Each structure stands twice: as structure tokens, then as C-alpha cells.
Amino acid sequence: MTLSYSPMNQSHPHFFPGRKIDVLWLVEHVARELDAACVTKAIAKCKYGLNVEIRNLYQHIKDYLIEFEPKVVVHPFVYFVKGALATEDVFERWPNAIHVNAAWEQIHYKAHKKIKAPSDEIAKNGVIHHAWGDFYQGYLLEHGVPADKIIVNGHPIYQLYKEPYRSFFSDRATLSRRYGLDHSKRWIFVPENYRWAFAQKKLDFFVSLGGDREELTALVNFSIPSLKSLLMACLEASSRNDVEVIFRPRPAINTSRILEFFMSEIGKDTGNIKFIKAGTVREWILASDQVVSSYSTSLLEASVAGKPAWMFEPIPIPDSLHCEWYEYAPRLKTPEEFMQICNDAASPGDSTPLADWAHRNLLSGPDPLERIAAELSRYCKNTVTGHSVGSLSENLMENEYFNKDSHEMDSFSAMDVDDLSKRWAEHLYRN
């Protein structure tokens, strides 16, 4: 998206009065966040008359910092502010706005707990943190966030698997036509999440945030052979003429890096595996017959959607990666067991305990999307300072913010937002 502004605005950005809006909602990963943002925008407009603008945190920063003056800013994450790429710029530009942390990563394994905690004064005391459940509220309290800066509200993404939201997403026939898949075959959806297989160059950074180097190195050594085993199982399964294997790289891993890994560790022949990063996890889960992953929370989503969900664990998961919910996930230990679930006669598995855990810990209250819209309305009404503008970084125009490699599918335009929000509004309020 390219938004224009005059040379005067570039010369005097500190003093340029941007367009006054109620809420600026910042997105990092489109597939993870954009539907929830657009649903909330539709609800907030239809129910409360709010003006919500949605932009990419990194891609659009050189425009939105000048274009808008929001009362409320919703961030995808706030771990720290000082020195945080883009996040620091946003806080400096609107120091008196109400800042809300949507906190899209909350289910932390042991090695992540210190790295992902709010760590500076502003992150702890200058932000309203959105918690999916009591477990995350306890985590925030443990790390110094005051109770009055936390709202416990449930997981907005998981709510999308329920009506009236669920019927919005593209169905199997649509996905078949769009991506050249055979809708009559058995679809095995594999959302990959072996992030540490690609994290060797970032270990020093994570250690600087409080991570344990030995522990993190062990995660790398676990993830590389595990990912190799998963890809080999997918390759074997894709040789069947009655199965479609749809492999989805995690949001921050470029598809080309997965293919490079495959060719380096396995070979050049990727068989009939369909490597597809487009679309959302939700529509693929809803359209598929089985979902197989590592320790990805996509398995929780699949269970909420009523789909058989399997955790592939060819190597025992180290203690540093452990989360409570893993105990409820059915396991596949070998490529042979992976092949077994490709059979029509195979047991579909029992994801009920996993779904029960998700509902108990992440969806125990009323509709989180409706609640977010209501809370944003309350913040806008109760803000004392209203609109205000602070300073801009002198290097704003020279700095590089948007990484096309790690945000491969995360570019969007204001027109895309308007179109998706309009379709959501029509879907939710057509009667």
C-alpha cells in the first residue's frame, strides 16, 4: 500500500495534524490477525460508530505515523518499547494514546517464558494487555504487570471457528479451484512450526533477552531432525493417489527456506506435496480431513473446529518446549503412523480432550470479538487526553522496517482492509 503526502508533510512531520480517528489497529501477520481485526472493525462501526483503521505495523509505518491521530492504538505485541523496531516509533508519536497489546503469542513453552514477558516500564505499566485466559493473566502479574492493566477476554481467533463467523470462510470446493487441488481426495493439512530449525543466527539476540544459550541450542538440535522426519513423512504420504498433503510454513518462515531445507536434507524431489502459504489457517483447517503438526497451536484450533488433530513427535519433545496442552494431543511417532491416518479406515483420533482444554482455558466466556469492540468503544469514550501527537524519529524515512523474507504473505493495502471489513459486515449484519 502506498499512501501519499505532500512535501510539506515530509518537511514538518512533527507538526502536521493527521486525520483524527478512534482506533488504529496494527497487524504483523495477515493470516493470523487480519480477520480478527476486520471483524472487530465491522462490529465497532456497526454497534458503536467507531472509526477503526487497520495497517501493517512495519509495511505502512512511514505513512500511518503521519496520516493519523488515534485515540487508541492496538499493537500485535508489546514485549518492550525502548529499542523495539516500529513499536518505539509508535509510542513516541502517540505518547498519550491508549495502547492495547493484542498479544497474539500467549501460550509459551518454558524456553519462551522469559523472552516473551513484558520487560520494560512502558510495556508493564503503559499498556492494556489482552489475555486469552487466567493462565496468561497470572503470567503477566508474575512479570510485574498491574492487575488493572489486564483484561481477560478469551481467544478471538478461536471464536472464528464458531457461528456466525465459521460460515464466512472459503469452502473446500473454492480452495480446490484456487490452488489446483482434488477435492475428492483425503486432505491432510500440515501447518509447520519448527521455528528453531531456522533460528541459529538469532541465538545471541534471544540470549540477550534472557534466554538460556544451552537450552536454545538444544531446541535447534531437536527441531532440525524433527522437521526432516515430518517432511519425509509428508513426501511418502503424497505418493498416494487418494491423498492431498498441504504443507504450510509458519508465518515468519519464507516458503523458499522450507524448500531449501527440503533439498538440503532430503533431496530435490518434493513429490506431490503442495507447499501453500496463501490463505488462512482457519480456512485450511475447516476444509481438511486431518490436521498434523508439531507443537503448533494450530492443533488447538483444529480441535475447536471439530477436526481430528495429531501431534507429530518423532523425537521426544524436550522439557524446554513443554506446554500443558501437549498432554491432551493424540500423537504420531513415526512416518508409518502418519501413513496410517491417510487411510480412510484409520481411526480419526480423539481430539475431544484437546478441544475441552481449549474451551476451558481460551474460550470460557462470551464472544471475545464482541467484547474487544465494546472495550475499544469504552476506551475511546473514557480517554482523558483524546488525540495528541508526539515526535517522529529523524531517521523514519531512511529506516528499514518491513522484512519481505520473514513477512512473505503479510503485505496488504487499505483497499484490502476495506473490502474484507465490508464483507465481514455484510456477513454478520445481512439480516
PDB file of C-alpha atoms in Angstrom, residues 111-400:
ATOM      1  CA  ALA A 111      12.225 -21.552  26.861  1.00  0.00           C
ATOM      2  CA  HIS A 112       9.978 -18.690  25.769  1.00  0.00           C
ATOM      3  CA  LYS A 113       8.584 -17.563  29.100  1.00  0.00           C
ATOM      4  CA  LYS A 114      11.296 -15.060  29.956  1.00  0.00           C
ATOM      5  CA  ILE A 115      11.907 -13.937  26.376  1.00  0.00           C
ATOM      6  CA  LYS A 116       8.242 -13.100  25.763  1.00  0.00           C
ATOM      7  CA  ALA A 117       7.492 -11.316  29.053  1.00  0.00           C
ATOM      8  CA  PRO A 118       6.869  -7.532  29.159  1.00  0.00           C
ATOM      9  CA  SER A 119      10.298  -6.295  30.210  1.00  0.00           C
ATOM     10  CA  ASP A 120      10.406  -2.509  30.483  1.00  0.00           C
ATOM     11  CA  GLU A 121       8.437   0.119  32.365  1.00  0.00           C
ATOM     12  CA  ILE A 122       6.200   1.180  29.478  1.00  0.00           C
ATOM     13  CA  ALA A 123       5.398  -2.402  28.440  1.00  0.00           C
ATOM     14  CA  LYS A 124       4.363  -3.201  32.004  1.00  0.00           C
ATOM     15  CA  ASN A 125       2.585  -0.026  33.080  1.00  0.00           C
ATOM     16  CA  GLY A 126       1.764   1.909  29.921  1.00  0.00           C
ATOM     17  CA  VAL A 127      -0.220  -0.744  28.060  1.00  0.00           C
ATOM     18  CA  ILE A 128      -3.545  -2.576  28.450  1.00  0.00           C
ATOM     19  CA  HIS A 129      -2.796  -6.267  27.902  1.00  0.00           C
ATOM     20  CA  HIS A 130      -5.379  -8.558  26.315  1.00  0.00           C
ATOM     21  CA  ALA A 131      -5.296 -12.014  27.949  1.00  0.00           C
ATOM     22  CA  TRP A 132      -6.968 -15.102  26.473  1.00  0.00           C
ATOM     23  CA  GLY A 133      -7.400 -16.690  29.892  1.00  0.00           C
ATOM     24  CA  ASP A 134      -6.474 -16.735  33.567  1.00  0.00           C
ATOM     25  CA  PHE A 135      -3.206 -18.514  32.755  1.00  0.00           C
ATOM     26  CA  TYR A 136      -1.878 -15.511  30.828  1.00  0.00           C
ATOM     27  CA  GLN A 137      -3.181 -13.057  33.390  1.00  0.00           C
ATOM     28  CA  GLY A 138      -1.158 -14.950  36.005  1.00  0.00           C
ATOM     29  CA  TYR A 139       1.912 -14.827  33.734  1.00  0.00           C
ATOM     30  CA  LEU A 140       1.587 -11.055  33.318  1.00  0.00           C
ATOM     31  CA  LEU A 141       1.090 -10.492  37.039  1.00  0.00           C
ATOM     32  CA  GLU A 142       4.140 -12.630  37.748  1.00  0.00           C
ATOM     33  CA  HIS A 143       6.200 -10.371  35.483  1.00  0.00           C
ATOM     34  CA  GLY A 144       5.123  -7.113  37.045  1.00  0.00           C
ATOM     35  CA  VAL A 145       2.061  -6.034  35.054  1.00  0.00           C
ATOM     36  CA  PRO A 146      -0.568  -4.438  37.349  1.00  0.00           C
ATOM     37  CA  ALA A 147      -3.954  -6.156  37.512  1.00  0.00           C
ATOM     38  CA  ASP A 148      -5.743  -3.030  36.268  1.00  0.00           C
ATOM     39  CA  LYS A 149      -3.701  -3.205  33.052  1.00  0.00           C
ATOM     40  CA  ILE A 150      -5.044  -6.659  32.121  1.00  0.00           C
ATOM     41  CA  ILE A 151      -8.339  -7.664  30.507  1.00  0.00           C
ATOM     42  CA  VAL A 152      -9.207 -11.391  30.409  1.00  0.00           C
ATOM     43  CA  ASN A 153     -11.321 -11.973  27.349  1.00  0.00           C
ATOM     44  CA  GLY A 154     -10.780 -15.300  25.566  1.00  0.00           C
ATOM     45  CA  HIS A 155      -9.124 -16.018  22.216  1.00  0.00           C
ATOM     46  CA  PRO A 156     -10.689 -14.030  19.339  1.00  0.00           C
ATOM     47  CA  ILE A 157      -9.264 -16.310  16.638  1.00  0.00           C
ATOM     48  CA  TYR A 158     -10.758 -19.446  18.155  1.00  0.00           C
ATOM     49  CA  GLN A 159     -14.137 -17.720  18.227  1.00  0.00           C
ATOM     50  CA  LEU A 160     -13.956 -17.570  14.426  1.00  0.00           C
ATOM     51  CA  TYR A 161     -14.498 -21.356  14.337  1.00  0.00           C
ATOM     52  CA  LYS A 162     -17.982 -20.802  15.734  1.00  0.00           C
ATOM     53  CA  GLU A 163     -21.038 -19.365  14.037  1.00  0.00           C
ATOM     54  CA  PRO A 164     -21.822 -16.815  12.772  1.00  0.00           C
ATOM     55  CA  TYR A 165     -18.150 -16.487  11.801  1.00  0.00           C
ATOM     56  CA  ARG A 166     -17.363 -20.035  10.669  1.00  0.00           C
ATOM     57  CA  SER A 167     -19.552 -19.965   7.556  1.00  0.00           C
ATOM     58  CA  PHE A 168     -17.704 -16.910   6.222  1.00  0.00           C
ATOM     59  CA  PHE A 169     -14.574 -18.781   5.147  1.00  0.00           C
ATOM     60  CA  SER A 170     -13.835 -20.290   1.725  1.00  0.00           C
ATOM     61  CA  ASP A 171     -15.083 -23.862   1.428  1.00  0.00           C
ATOM     62  CA  ARG A 172     -13.263 -26.910   0.106  1.00  0.00           C
ATOM     63  CA  ALA A 173     -14.554 -26.540  -3.448  1.00  0.00           C
ATOM     64  CA  THR A 174     -13.335 -22.936  -3.594  1.00  0.00           C
ATOM     65  CA  LEU A 175      -9.894 -23.853  -2.286  1.00  0.00           C
ATOM     66  CA  SER A 176      -9.700 -26.745  -4.745  1.00  0.00           C
ATOM     67  CA  ARG A 177     -10.278 -24.426  -7.693  1.00  0.00           C
ATOM     68  CA  ARG A 178      -7.990 -21.710  -6.345  1.00  0.00           C
ATOM     69  CA  TYR A 179      -4.975 -23.942  -5.690  1.00  0.00           C
ATOM     70  CA  GLY A 180      -5.451 -26.811  -8.148  1.00  0.00           C
ATOM     71  CA  LEU A 181      -6.320 -29.467  -5.543  1.00  0.00           C
ATOM     72  CA  ASP A 182      -8.515 -32.535  -5.889  1.00  0.00           C
ATOM     73  CA  HIS A 183     -11.468 -32.016  -3.541  1.00  0.00           C
ATOM     74  CA  SER A 184     -12.358 -35.737  -3.705  1.00  0.00           C
ATOM     75  CA  LYS A 185      -9.074 -36.822  -2.110  1.00  0.00           C
ATOM     76  CA  ARG A 186      -8.363 -37.004   1.617  1.00  0.00           C
ATOM     77  CA  TRP A 187      -6.810 -33.689   2.664  1.00  0.00           C
ATOM     78  CA  ILE A 188      -4.008 -33.776   5.259  1.00  0.00           C
ATOM     79  CA  PHE A 189      -3.167 -30.256   6.385  1.00  0.00           C
ATOM     80  CA  VAL A 190       0.311 -29.799   7.895  1.00  0.00           C
ATOM     81  CA  PRO A 191       0.970 -26.341   9.393  1.00  0.00           C
ATOM     82  CA  GLU A 192       4.676 -26.423  10.266  1.00  0.00           C
ATOM     83  CA  ASN A 193       6.040 -24.799  13.414  1.00  0.00           C
ATOM     84  CA  TYR A 194       9.661 -25.907  13.835  1.00  0.00           C
ATOM     85  CA  ARG A 195      10.840 -22.315  14.188  1.00  0.00           C
ATOM     86  CA  TRP A 196      14.094 -23.252  15.929  1.00  0.00           C
ATOM     87  CA  ALA A 197      15.286 -25.145  12.858  1.00  0.00           C
ATOM     88  CA  PHE A 198      15.886 -21.717  11.323  1.00  0.00           C
ATOM     89  CA  ALA A 199      16.966 -19.753  14.399  1.00  0.00           C
ATOM     90  CA  GLN A 200      20.693 -20.431  14.605  1.00  0.00           C
ATOM     91  CA  LYS A 201      21.601 -16.843  13.637  1.00  0.00           C
ATOM     92  CA  LYS A 202      19.249 -15.344  16.242  1.00  0.00           C
ATOM     93  CA  LEU A 203      20.502 -17.175  19.315  1.00  0.00           C
ATOM     94  CA  ASP A 204      22.638 -14.244  20.507  1.00  0.00           C
ATOM     95  CA  PHE A 205      19.589 -11.967  20.342  1.00  0.00           C
ATOM     96  CA  PHE A 206      17.400 -14.369  22.331  1.00  0.00           C
ATOM     97  CA  VAL A 207      20.150 -14.820  24.914  1.00  0.00           C
ATOM     98  CA  SER A 208      20.297 -11.019  25.286  1.00  0.00           C
ATOM     99  CA  LEU A 209      16.581 -11.121  26.168  1.00  0.00           C
ATOM    100  CA  GLY A 210      17.191 -13.615  28.950  1.00  0.00           C
ATOM    101  CA  GLY A 211      17.183 -16.936  27.108  1.00  0.00           C
ATOM    102  CA  ASP A 212      19.493 -19.771  28.129  1.00  0.00           C
ATOM    103  CA  ARG A 213      22.010 -20.490  25.338  1.00  0.00           C
ATOM    104  CA  GLU A 214      22.374 -24.195  26.124  1.00  0.00           C
ATOM    105  CA  GLU A 215      18.605 -24.594  26.251  1.00  0.00           C
ATOM    106  CA  LEU A 216      18.072 -22.719  22.988  1.00  0.00           C
ATOM    107  CA  THR A 217      20.827 -24.674  21.228  1.00  0.00           C
ATOM    108  CA  ALA A 218      19.076 -27.874  22.301  1.00  0.00           C
ATOM    109  CA  LEU A 219      15.891 -26.602  20.648  1.00  0.00           C
ATOM    110  CA  VAL A 220      17.762 -26.123  17.377  1.00  0.00           C
ATOM    111  CA  ASN A 221      19.219 -29.627  17.629  1.00  0.00           C
ATOM    112  CA  PHE A 222      15.730 -31.038  18.278  1.00  0.00           C
ATOM    113  CA  SER A 223      13.959 -29.095  15.546  1.00  0.00           C
ATOM    114  CA  ILE A 224      16.187 -29.844  12.555  1.00  0.00           C
ATOM    115  CA  PRO A 225      15.849 -33.682  12.601  1.00  0.00           C
ATOM    116  CA  SER A 226      12.183 -33.401  13.638  1.00  0.00           C
ATOM    117  CA  LEU A 227      11.360 -31.189  10.650  1.00  0.00           C
ATOM    118  CA  LYS A 228      13.284 -33.544   8.375  1.00  0.00           C
ATOM    119  CA  SER A 229      11.271 -36.502   9.650  1.00  0.00           C
ATOM    120  CA  LEU A 230       7.986 -34.621   9.172  1.00  0.00           C
ATOM    121  CA  LEU A 231       8.870 -33.688   5.594  1.00  0.00           C
ATOM    122  CA  MET A 232       9.862 -37.296   4.825  1.00  0.00           C
ATOM    123  CA  ALA A 233       6.505 -38.466   6.158  1.00  0.00           C
ATOM    124  CA  CYS A 234       4.726 -35.873   4.020  1.00  0.00           C
ATOM    125  CA  LEU A 235       6.722 -36.985   0.967  1.00  0.00           C
ATOM    126  CA  GLU A 236       5.722 -40.608   1.471  1.00  0.00           C
ATOM    127  CA  ALA A 237       2.073 -39.729   2.080  1.00  0.00           C
ATOM    128  CA  SER A 238       1.966 -37.528  -1.026  1.00  0.00           C
ATOM    129  CA  SER A 239       2.793 -40.563  -3.174  1.00  0.00           C
ATOM    130  CA  ARG A 240      -0.700 -41.943  -2.541  1.00  0.00           C
ATOM    131  CA  ASN A 241      -3.202 -41.209  -5.267  1.00  0.00           C
ATOM    132  CA  ASP A 242      -6.037 -40.645  -2.794  1.00  0.00           C
ATOM    133  CA  VAL A 243      -4.360 -38.022  -0.594  1.00  0.00           C
ATOM    134  CA  GLU A 244      -3.548 -34.323  -0.845  1.00  0.00           C
ATOM    135  CA  VAL A 245      -0.772 -33.236   1.534  1.00  0.00           C
ATOM    136  CA  ILE A 246      -0.940 -29.468   2.084  1.00  0.00           C
ATOM    137  CA  PHE A 247       2.184 -28.210   3.849  1.00  0.00           C
ATOM    138  CA  ARG A 248       2.052 -24.683   5.277  1.00  0.00           C
ATOM    139  CA  PRO A 249       5.235 -22.932   6.504  1.00  0.00           C
ATOM    140  CA  ARG A 250       4.840 -20.898   9.699  1.00  0.00           C
ATOM    141  CA  PRO A 251       4.197 -17.161   9.168  1.00  0.00           C
ATOM    142  CA  ALA A 252       7.764 -15.959   9.826  1.00  0.00           C
ATOM    143  CA  ILE A 253       9.463 -18.613   7.646  1.00  0.00           C
ATOM    144  CA  ASN A 254       9.659 -17.908   3.940  1.00  0.00           C
ATOM    145  CA  THR A 255       8.490 -20.785   1.727  1.00  0.00           C
ATOM    146  CA  SER A 256      11.812 -20.691  -0.125  1.00  0.00           C
ATOM    147  CA  ARG A 257      13.639 -21.515   3.118  1.00  0.00           C
ATOM    148  CA  ILE A 258      11.463 -24.601   3.650  1.00  0.00           C
ATOM    149  CA  LEU A 259      12.201 -25.741   0.096  1.00  0.00           C
ATOM    150  CA  GLU A 260      15.921 -25.108   0.584  1.00  0.00           C
ATOM    151  CA  PHE A 261      15.788 -27.156   3.789  1.00  0.00           C
ATOM    152  CA  PHE A 262      13.966 -29.958   1.961  1.00  0.00           C
ATOM    153  CA  MET A 263      16.510 -30.094  -0.857  1.00  0.00           C
ATOM    154  CA  SER A 264      19.433 -29.944   1.557  1.00  0.00           C
ATOM    155  CA  GLU A 265      18.177 -32.594   3.982  1.00  0.00           C
ATOM    156  CA  ILE A 266      16.080 -34.896   1.771  1.00  0.00           C
ATOM    157  CA  GLY A 267      16.582 -34.226  -1.932  1.00  0.00           C
ATOM    158  CA  LYS A 268      15.295 -32.309  -4.917  1.00  0.00           C
ATOM    159  CA  ASP A 269      12.140 -34.377  -5.444  1.00  0.00           C
ATOM    160  CA  THR A 270       9.340 -32.907  -3.304  1.00  0.00           C
ATOM    161  CA  GLY A 271       6.846 -35.423  -4.671  1.00  0.00           C
ATOM    162  CA  ASN A 272       3.243 -34.244  -4.692  1.00  0.00           C
ATOM    163  CA  ILE A 273       3.435 -32.166  -1.527  1.00  0.00           C
ATOM    164  CA  LYS A 274       1.554 -28.894  -2.001  1.00  0.00           C
ATOM    165  CA  PHE A 275       3.532 -26.108  -0.320  1.00  0.00           C
ATOM    166  CA  ILE A 276       0.899 -23.402   0.179  1.00  0.00           C
ATOM    167  CA  LYS A 277       1.248 -20.400   2.450  1.00  0.00           C
ATOM    168  CA  ALA A 278      -1.617 -18.385   0.986  1.00  0.00           C
ATOM    169  CA  GLY A 279      -4.960 -18.167   2.751  1.00  0.00           C
ATOM    170  CA  THR A 280      -5.586 -18.508   6.460  1.00  0.00           C
ATOM    171  CA  VAL A 281      -5.019 -21.450   8.771  1.00  0.00           C
ATOM    172  CA  ARG A 282      -8.739 -21.293   9.562  1.00  0.00           C
ATOM    173  CA  GLU A 283      -9.994 -21.971   6.049  1.00  0.00           C
ATOM    174  CA  TRP A 284      -7.487 -24.793   5.557  1.00  0.00           C
ATOM    175  CA  ILE A 285      -8.405 -26.431   8.857  1.00  0.00           C
ATOM    176  CA  LEU A 286     -12.119 -26.200   8.113  1.00  0.00           C
ATOM    177  CA  ALA A 287     -11.631 -27.680   4.624  1.00  0.00           C
ATOM    178  CA  SER A 288      -9.263 -30.522   5.599  1.00  0.00           C
ATOM    179  CA  ASP A 289      -9.928 -34.059   6.837  1.00  0.00           C
ATOM    180  CA  GLN A 290      -6.949 -34.314   9.209  1.00  0.00           C
ATOM    181  CA  VAL A 291      -4.525 -31.826  10.732  1.00  0.00           C
ATOM    182  CA  VAL A 292      -0.971 -32.858  11.622  1.00  0.00           C
ATOM    183  CA  SER A 293       1.642 -30.571  13.121  1.00  0.00           C
ATOM    184  CA  SER A 294       4.477 -30.374  15.614  1.00  0.00           C
ATOM    185  CA  TYR A 295       3.718 -28.385  18.765  1.00  0.00           C
ATOM    186  CA  SER A 296       1.799 -25.742  16.805  1.00  0.00           C
ATOM    187  CA  THR A 297      -1.291 -24.237  18.415  1.00  0.00           C
ATOM    188  CA  SER A 298      -2.961 -24.947  15.073  1.00  0.00           C
ATOM    189  CA  LEU A 299      -3.754 -28.296  16.687  1.00  0.00           C
ATOM    190  CA  LEU A 300      -5.784 -26.474  19.324  1.00  0.00           C
ATOM    191  CA  GLU A 301      -7.593 -24.594  16.557  1.00  0.00           C
ATOM    192  CA  ALA A 302      -8.318 -27.841  14.720  1.00  0.00           C
ATOM    193  CA  SER A 303      -9.781 -29.407  17.848  1.00  0.00           C
ATOM    194  CA  VAL A 304     -12.042 -26.381  18.409  1.00  0.00           C
ATOM    195  CA  ALA A 305     -13.139 -26.726  14.777  1.00  0.00           C
ATOM    196  CA  GLY A 306     -14.048 -30.377  15.415  1.00  0.00           C
ATOM    197  CA  LYS A 307     -11.280 -31.803  13.223  1.00  0.00           C
ATOM    198  CA  PRO A 308      -9.003 -34.758  14.048  1.00  0.00           C
ATOM    199  CA  ALA A 309      -5.691 -33.246  15.171  1.00  0.00           C
ATOM    200  CA  TRP A 310      -2.412 -35.104  15.607  1.00  0.00           C
ATOM    201  CA  MET A 311       0.908 -34.021  17.099  1.00  0.00           C
ATOM    202  CA  PHE A 312       3.828 -35.464  15.111  1.00  0.00           C
ATOM    203  CA  GLU A 313       6.590 -36.347  17.582  1.00  0.00           C
ATOM    204  CA  PRO A 314       9.332 -38.479  16.001  1.00  0.00           C
ATOM    205  CA  ILE A 315      11.759 -37.263  18.697  1.00  0.00           C
ATOM    206  CA  PRO A 316      10.630 -36.678  22.298  1.00  0.00           C
ATOM    207  CA  ILE A 317       9.882 -33.022  22.881  1.00  0.00           C
ATOM    208  CA  PRO A 318      12.476 -31.518  25.247  1.00  0.00           C
ATOM    209  CA  ASP A 319      11.329 -30.167  28.580  1.00  0.00           C
ATOM    210  CA  SER A 320      12.163 -26.604  27.493  1.00  0.00           C
ATOM    211  CA  LEU A 321       9.460 -26.858  24.799  1.00  0.00           C
ATOM    212  CA  HIS A 322       6.800 -28.346  27.036  1.00  0.00           C
ATOM    213  CA  CYS A 323       3.316 -26.836  27.392  1.00  0.00           C
ATOM    214  CA  GLU A 324       0.419 -28.192  29.419  1.00  0.00           C
ATOM    215  CA  TRP A 325      -1.863 -28.670  26.410  1.00  0.00           C
ATOM    216  CA  TYR A 326       0.530 -31.139  24.741  1.00  0.00           C
ATOM    217  CA  GLU A 327      -0.674 -33.784  27.195  1.00  0.00           C
ATOM    218  CA  TYR A 328      -4.110 -33.774  25.535  1.00  0.00           C
ATOM    219  CA  ALA A 329      -2.979 -34.121  21.904  1.00  0.00           C
ATOM    220  CA  PRO A 330      -3.051 -37.533  20.152  1.00  0.00           C
ATOM    221  CA  ARG A 331       0.462 -38.477  18.975  1.00  0.00           C
ATOM    222  CA  LEU A 332       2.035 -39.785  15.793  1.00  0.00           C
ATOM    223  CA  LYS A 333       5.530 -41.119  16.490  1.00  0.00           C
ATOM    224  CA  THR A 334       6.665 -42.424  13.101  1.00  0.00           C
ATOM    225  CA  PRO A 335       6.164 -41.838   9.379  1.00  0.00           C
ATOM    226  CA  GLU A 336       4.340 -45.198   9.356  1.00  0.00           C
ATOM    227  CA  GLU A 337       1.780 -43.881  11.846  1.00  0.00           C
ATOM    228  CA  PHE A 338       1.482 -40.754   9.700  1.00  0.00           C
ATOM    229  CA  MET A 339       0.678 -43.002   6.721  1.00  0.00           C
ATOM    230  CA  GLN A 340      -1.922 -44.868   8.741  1.00  0.00           C
ATOM    231  CA  ILE A 341      -4.094 -41.777   9.240  1.00  0.00           C
ATOM    232  CA  CYS A 342      -4.120 -41.319   5.472  1.00  0.00           C
ATOM    233  CA  ASN A 343      -6.250 -44.444   5.212  1.00  0.00           C
ATOM    234  CA  ASP A 344      -9.987 -43.925   5.088  1.00  0.00           C
ATOM    235  CA  ALA A 345     -10.372 -46.813   7.515  1.00  0.00           C
ATOM    236  CA  ALA A 346      -7.928 -45.359  10.029  1.00  0.00           C
ATOM    237  CA  SER A 347      -9.162 -44.175  13.381  1.00  0.00           C
ATOM    238  CA  PRO A 348      -9.955 -40.455  13.198  1.00  0.00           C
ATOM    239  CA  GLY A 349      -8.341 -39.905  16.568  1.00  0.00           C
ATOM    240  CA  ASP A 350      -9.952 -38.275  19.554  1.00  0.00           C
ATOM    241  CA  SER A 351      -9.367 -34.537  19.782  1.00  0.00           C
ATOM    242  CA  THR A 352     -12.098 -34.061  22.378  1.00  0.00           C
ATOM    243  CA  PRO A 353      -9.710 -33.717  25.355  1.00  0.00           C
ATOM    244  CA  LEU A 354      -7.729 -31.126  23.393  1.00  0.00           C
ATOM    245  CA  ALA A 355     -10.899 -29.214  22.500  1.00  0.00           C
ATOM    246  CA  ASP A 356     -12.038 -29.356  26.127  1.00  0.00           C
ATOM    247  CA  TRP A 357      -8.712 -27.844  27.234  1.00  0.00           C
ATOM    248  CA  ALA A 358      -9.039 -25.066  24.651  1.00  0.00           C
ATOM    249  CA  HIS A 359     -12.598 -24.199  25.658  1.00  0.00           C
ATOM    250  CA  ARG A 360     -11.752 -24.313  29.348  1.00  0.00           C
ATOM    251  CA  ASN A 361      -8.658 -22.108  29.073  1.00  0.00           C
ATOM    252  CA  LEU A 362      -9.216 -19.962  25.970  1.00  0.00           C
ATOM    253  CA  LEU A 363     -12.969 -19.664  25.378  1.00  0.00           C
ATOM    254  CA  SER A 364     -14.607 -19.803  28.780  1.00  0.00           C
ATOM    255  CA  GLY A 365     -16.527 -16.524  28.475  1.00  0.00           C
ATOM    256  CA  PRO A 366     -18.733 -14.666  25.982  1.00  0.00           C
ATOM    257  CA  ASP A 367     -17.733 -13.768  22.411  1.00  0.00           C
ATOM    258  CA  PRO A 368     -14.207 -12.212  22.612  1.00  0.00           C
ATOM    259  CA  LEU A 369     -14.654 -10.293  19.341  1.00  0.00           C
ATOM    260  CA  GLU A 370     -17.792  -8.570  20.575  1.00  0.00           C
ATOM    261  CA  ARG A 371     -16.018  -7.807  23.859  1.00  0.00           C
ATOM    262  CA  ILE A 372     -12.983  -6.259  22.148  1.00  0.00           C
ATOM    263  CA  ALA A 373     -15.212  -3.920  20.132  1.00  0.00           C
ATOM    264  CA  ALA A 374     -17.067  -2.915  23.300  1.00  0.00           C
ATOM    265  CA  GLU A 375     -13.812  -2.294  25.180  1.00  0.00           C
ATOM    266  CA  LEU A 376     -12.422  -0.153  22.352  1.00  0.00           C
ATOM    267  CA  SER A 377     -15.594   1.921  22.470  1.00  0.00           C
ATOM    268  CA  ARG A 378     -15.184   2.358  26.219  1.00  0.00           C
ATOM    269  CA  TYR A 379     -11.533   3.388  25.849  1.00  0.00           C
ATOM    270  CA  CYS A 380     -12.437   5.985  23.220  1.00  0.00           C
ATOM    271  CA  LYS A 381     -15.139   7.492  25.449  1.00  0.00           C
ATOM    272  CA  ASN A 382     -13.020   7.481  28.595  1.00  0.00           C
ATOM    273  CA  THR A 383      -9.751   8.774  27.167  1.00  0.00           C
ATOM    274  CA  VAL A 384      -8.725  11.932  29.006  1.00  0.00           C
ATOM    275  CA  THR A 385      -6.228  13.340  26.547  1.00  0.00           C
ATOM    276  CA  GLY A 386      -8.037  12.452  23.328  1.00  0.00           C
ATOM    277  CA  HIS A 387      -5.952  12.970  20.193  1.00  0.00           C
ATOM    278  CA  SER A 388      -2.337  14.017  20.581  1.00  0.00           C
ATOM    279  CA  VAL A 389       0.874  13.939  18.576  1.00  0.00           C
ATOM    280  CA  GLY A 390       4.448  13.445  19.733  1.00  0.00           C
ATOM    281  CA  SER A 391       7.741  13.298  17.901  1.00  0.00           C
ATOM    282  CA  LEU A 392       8.929  11.275  14.946  1.00  0.00           C
ATOM    283  CA  SER A 393      12.285   9.586  14.526  1.00  0.00           C
ATOM    284  CA  GLU A 394      14.658  11.699  12.451  1.00  0.00           C
ATOM    285  CA  ASN A 395      15.554   8.506  10.564  1.00  0.00           C
ATOM    286  CA  LEU A 396      11.979   7.403   9.890  1.00  0.00           C
ATOM    287  CA  MET A 397      12.228   7.671   6.115  1.00  0.00           C
ATOM    288  CA  GLU A 398      15.674   6.023   5.959  1.00  0.00           C
ATOM    289  CA  ASN A 399      14.995   3.121   8.342  1.00  0.00           C
ATOM    290  CA  GLU A 400      14.111  -0.316   7.004  1.00  0.00           C
TER     291      GLU A 400
END
